[in-house]
Amino acid sequence: MTKKDTAKKTVAKLKKNKHYRPAGKKREGNAARYMTRSQAIKQLQVNLSVFRKLCILKGVFPREPKKKVKGNNQTYYHVKDIAFIQHDPLLEKLREQRAYQKKIHKALAKKNEDLATRLRTREPSYTLDRLIRERYPKFVDALRDLDDCLSMVHLFAALPAVERLKINVERVHSCRRLSHEWQAYVARCHKLRKVFVSVKGIYYQAEVEGQKITWLAPHAMQQVLPDDVNFSVMLTFVEFYETLLGFVNFRLYHSISVKYPPILDPRLEALAAGLFYLYALTRYMNGNTKRISEEQESGSTKPEHTRGQLEGAQFEESELRLSQLQHQLPSNEDRALMHLIEEDDDNDDDEDTKKCKKLFKNMKFYLSREVPRESLLFVIPAFGGVVSWEGDAAPFTEADQSITHQIVDRPSQGHMYLSREYIQPQWIYDCINFGVILEAHRYLVGRVPPPHLSPFVDNEAEGYFPDYAETIKRFEAAAKNEVLPMPGVGKDDLDDPQLLLAEGYLSRTEAIEVAERKKERATSEKQYLEDLKQEVQGHPDATASIAVEGAQVEEESSRPHLEQVAEDTDGTALMMMSRRNRGLFKAMKIAKDKKKAKVEKLKQRKKQIAEST
Amino acid sequence: MGKKPKSSRKGKKAWRANISTDDIDEFIEKSTKDALTGGSLAEVPNESLFFVDKSKDLSVKRKIEKHREKVLHCDSVLQRNPFVKAIPSSNDKKKSSMKNKKNKKDSTEASTSKDDATKDGESGIVDLWENEAEGDIRTRKVVKTSVIPAVEVDPPGCSYNPNFEAHQDSLAKAVAEEMQKVYQSELGPQPVPLTVQGDAIEEEEMYFLEVDNGDDEANEENEDAPEKSSSMKKMVTKVEFNRRARLKDRQKKESEAKKKAEISKEIDSLPTIIDEIAKEDEEKQKRMMRRLVAKQERLKQQPPRLGRHKFVPAPTQVLLSEEITGSLRKLKACCTLATDRFKSLEKRGLIPPSANKRRRKYNFAYELRFLAGDKVLDLYFIDDGEAEEAAGVLIDVRVEDADGIFVHRMKAHYVIHKTMPTNLGPFSANNVSSYSGRGTAKASSETFGRDAHVSSSSPNDEAAAAMEEEAERKIGWLLKVIFAGTATAIGYQFFPYMDGRRMKIVELGGAQELLNMLEAAKDDRTRKAALEALAALTKSDKAAGALHKAGAIPIVQSTPSSVEEEAIDKYKTGLLKRFQDLKYDGSS
């Protein structure tokens, strides 16, 4: 290194180090990069609760430094994260709020009621719009992070308002409203894909704009507020998530040309506080778009009358309600545009959505009093069904002859209509998960229904099929065969559940196994041919078994070779990988082995059970 | 604004005395008088003079008094007096004009912002991502803190109506978790006892002790010191000196030669050294890899250590076998989803894990004791609600109040046997979260079985209970050693009064396993352990039935009795007797 270079370097160093660094402060390393929570609080000059709030709102989370300079018992934050908080206007806003609260306190302490009330009317507030835009620069980002948001909002929608924990009624109501708005959108656009009823709650999965969104909604029962949960933290999260979901809903509603803060007619609004908000919303959305199309056809200014005649007496009432909404609808020009969009929307639905739309088509459901109404009111319309319930504002009554399914969950039924099926709610969920209309006789009243399998387990990847899944698969295959009988190989494949299974399993594995399968099929074909021959010749089974043995020998001889090839390729690939990747690869392998072992165990257990009974 | 030209100050014209101030004086006098006396009623506003009396049934006076707010004298002095007019400020005009301007500005601003808001929806919500393609806003790369998904879907065994195999899997996991906790508390290091038995040392003696110690040390030092000094002082003769030098020389040469030989040897064995180094490197590499993999795996399960407390995962929510009904209506669902979400936040490292605070404060502390005569067999602390529930069944409920301690003796006729509670019915393990570990209370909350068993009223019940406890400690160890690692194996632990758990063990195939073990056992200790476990299991009628079905009787009968272990015989006879009691014939 020449002298010049060193000189340059020192200059650069001097230039770089332009900020004042107090004596004793570290220049580099973990000591300079991380600070403890108490240090951060001191730097930001706020108290702990405000700091917590800021961290949550800004999306700053504690980190684990490699070297914990201040000890193992501390929580560490990155210096840059803290600087990021420090430069946010929100910090100033929160400080201002605190100062203002002090003023109010003072007024109250001096028993100056009117000053306190006057001050309270002008409390400084803040909005989180900017933060949301900052944390989720694109809409897709927001959708990707919606899982936690939805779960939290659904949870708070079911919590009791408790003053002690500062869960106020407005918050609970707004959570309920937002969750129902989201559900209405999902149901309207048929975006729901999977439902799993577990002990914890009900898991839903929807696919919005290509993003799979999973959330957990509580069962319809009294939620307990446990002691070990810090509700102030939860409330901060909910505050942020509420805003986020509001914006997401806005965007989604506008994408299907519906006004966002939805305006409902006053009669339903009264009920809307309770269960029927969702119903009101879906009707609002459907009505909005339906009416527009009607108008386009007839060209009249008062479409509700024509439609009322068309639809029959049943819908008259709802139409009247809709007519109340008329003034709130956008102008004519917009409507034409919306109509166009609607048509477009229908066309570019993906395959899944189309399937989901048609699942419960032409079916009319009636919910009894004892079934989980809120969940079913969401799920059934999402798959194209029409639903009603026992209670106020129901669209049709139990006596309606066109009802095809009544969902009940009680041991005995009073009056039974012959024209409809009486089934348990699990039928709905299972139909959705398997994507077919299952036979209803397994789910009849008073029977123990077949097991409710989790749709979130990829059976093919796991390599283990529960019994019921297999029967359904067979059923499905049979249904397919009926609809479109395939000639030749395809039909053969579908007929044989064993083969089908193998196919499913293999679709996930590597190329060698595909080759294996080909070989297998070839051998089986050969075997079949030979069998045929022997049958023609009138030979007994003995020769057939020999032939099978021969085939197996052949197969076994070919298999090791293939595996060897696979191993070799693996080895070379392993050499090429970086150390980290190699580690990950090994972890993957271990996980795979574990999975295999688990499947083995399950199979063994099943065998044992079968033997013992 | 130009100044007025100064006029002459001379002359009577300028005299202040000449200005008449009578009218002003009069006015001031009048107003002060008004202020002091209450003033003329004409000027007082109507509201302060009259009010509409709407009261009907209450006496007017009382009502007025009730509604009249007490005002302190000091406050009343400071209150605004309608008779005293505010003195106009000299710079009032300027201020007010400025205020007006500001107000105007504010109002225009407000109106524009309102316009913005109303333009797009009434609520003021706008499409945040309208121009997301432009990317004008300053954004920050969001650091994904964890690989754990925000919403983890439960395994299929946690379904409300699960598949049998999957349910067994989840159940085994849950049991293993529970047992882990038990083991940790039982097998972990014992806490340092708060009190130690022994005689108290008197103060005087304490002084002596200290002094003695100090003396000893000092003496030792003194003894060492003179020896050293003497050796230092010793003179060295020349012969001795030379001898030492020679010796040193020789040693040096020898060591050098040795070193040389060693080096040559090492050079010869270079290939093996290289091999060794390579091996070591490989080992290191492997260790690194292992550590890396382990870390990756760990991060999938729990967050890194982010604070003072360790993350404790929430227990698995799974239905017990008898709770599966297949009906959504009868589902006994989890009602603490808030905990789940909170734990999820902790698990993903969004907030540092907090301490497990499960302490509640009670006004009342009830003691629930199981008595045998005067001796306390078992003792729990429960809160009032639980005490009420238990009151119908219990022998003694001791109430500790602010006034003192008094004992409720309730419904003694409910008790069949003196020592054991017959049926704790509404009790469940979760109910008794209030259990607090004071000195005498030894049982954990798990010992509240859902259906306590009706044990035979033999006089040595106490002894049996103690034995059972002993057995469970030993067996726990033994079985852990034998079936180490497998989740199902951790399910064997035996506690008194836990039929549900006993049945679960049988369900998990534990009974069969034990019988197999007994059959295949080669030494007496294993046999004894297995018999002990079986004896503990048969305390439950159901479990005994299951054991009988599994063919326990012939196996137990065929167990050879040994000389060293008397216990084997005892257990054997006990087991067979138990089976006979339950009408399972030995012959069948």
PDB file of N, CA, C and O in Angstrom, chain A residues 21 147 182 190 208-209 262 344 462 526 570:
ATOM      1  N   ARG A  21     -19.386  11.978  18.244  1.00  0.00           N
ATOM      2  CA  ARG A  21     -19.527  10.717  18.954  1.00  0.00           C
ATOM      3  C   ARG A  21     -19.047  10.910  20.379  1.00  0.00           C
ATOM      4  O   ARG A  21     -17.885  11.243  20.601  1.00  0.00           O
ATOM      5  N   ASP A 147     -53.192 -11.792   7.240  1.00  0.00           N
ATOM      6  CA  ASP A 147     -53.596 -12.932   8.078  1.00  0.00           C
ATOM      7  C   ASP A 147     -53.804 -12.525   9.526  1.00  0.00           C
ATOM      8  O   ASP A 147     -54.860 -12.741  10.128  1.00  0.00           O
ATOM      9  N   TRP A 182     -65.427  -7.416   5.231  1.00  0.00           N
ATOM     10  CA  TRP A 182     -64.462  -8.295   4.556  1.00  0.00           C
ATOM     11  C   TRP A 182     -65.144  -9.584   4.111  1.00  0.00           C
ATOM     12  O   TRP A 182     -65.002 -10.037   2.983  1.00  0.00           O
ATOM     13  N   HIS A 190     -66.825 -14.750  -4.306  1.00  0.00           N
ATOM     14  CA  HIS A 190     -66.577 -16.195  -4.255  1.00  0.00           C
ATOM     15  C   HIS A 190     -65.094 -16.511  -4.132  1.00  0.00           C
ATOM     16  O   HIS A 190     -64.542 -17.297  -4.884  1.00  0.00           O
ATOM     17  N   VAL A 208     -57.293 -13.902  -2.592  1.00  0.00           N
ATOM     18  CA  VAL A 208     -57.611 -12.589  -3.136  1.00  0.00           C
ATOM     19  C   VAL A 208     -56.405 -12.089  -3.904  1.00  0.00           C
ATOM     20  O   VAL A 208     -55.307 -11.994  -3.363  1.00  0.00           O
ATOM     21  N   GLU A 209     -56.628 -11.778  -5.147  1.00  0.00           N
ATOM     22  CA  GLU A 209     -55.580 -11.283  -6.050  1.00  0.00           C
ATOM     23  C   GLU A 209     -54.353 -12.173  -6.007  1.00  0.00           C
ATOM     24  O   GLU A 209     -53.211 -11.713  -5.892  1.00  0.00           O
ATOM     25  N   PRO A 262     -70.295   1.189   3.112  1.00  0.00           N
ATOM     26  CA  PRO A 262     -71.571   0.799   2.521  1.00  0.00           C
ATOM     27  C   PRO A 262     -72.743   1.459   3.237  1.00  0.00           C
ATOM     28  O   PRO A 262     -72.728   1.594   4.459  1.00  0.00           O
ATOM     29  N   ASP A 344     -66.773  -7.639 -17.181  1.00  0.00           N
ATOM     30  CA  ASP A 344     -65.364  -7.996 -17.299  1.00  0.00           C
ATOM     31  C   ASP A 344     -64.958  -8.916 -16.170  1.00  0.00           C
ATOM     32  O   ASP A 344     -64.276  -9.915 -16.359  1.00  0.00           O
ATOM     33  N   GLU A 462     -47.795 -35.301   2.202  1.00  0.00           N
ATOM     34  CA  GLU A 462     -47.547 -36.074   3.422  1.00  0.00           C
ATOM     35  C   GLU A 462     -47.399 -37.553   3.107  1.00  0.00           C
ATOM     36  O   GLU A 462     -46.731 -38.277   3.825  1.00  0.00           O
ATOM     37  N   LYS A 526     -47.926 -55.638 -18.926  1.00  0.00           N
ATOM     38  CA  LYS A 526     -47.400 -56.911 -19.401  1.00  0.00           C
ATOM     39  C   LYS A 526     -48.075 -58.045 -18.647  1.00  0.00           C
ATOM     40  O   LYS A 526     -48.534 -59.027 -19.221  1.00  0.00           O
ATOM     41  N   ASP A 570     -27.556 -35.836  -6.569  1.00  0.00           N
ATOM     42  CA  ASP A 570     -27.661 -35.112  -5.299  1.00  0.00           C
ATOM     43  C   ASP A 570     -26.282 -34.709  -4.791  1.00  0.00           C
ATOM     44  O   ASP A 570     -26.058 -33.596  -4.361  1.00  0.00           O
TER      45      ASP A 570
END
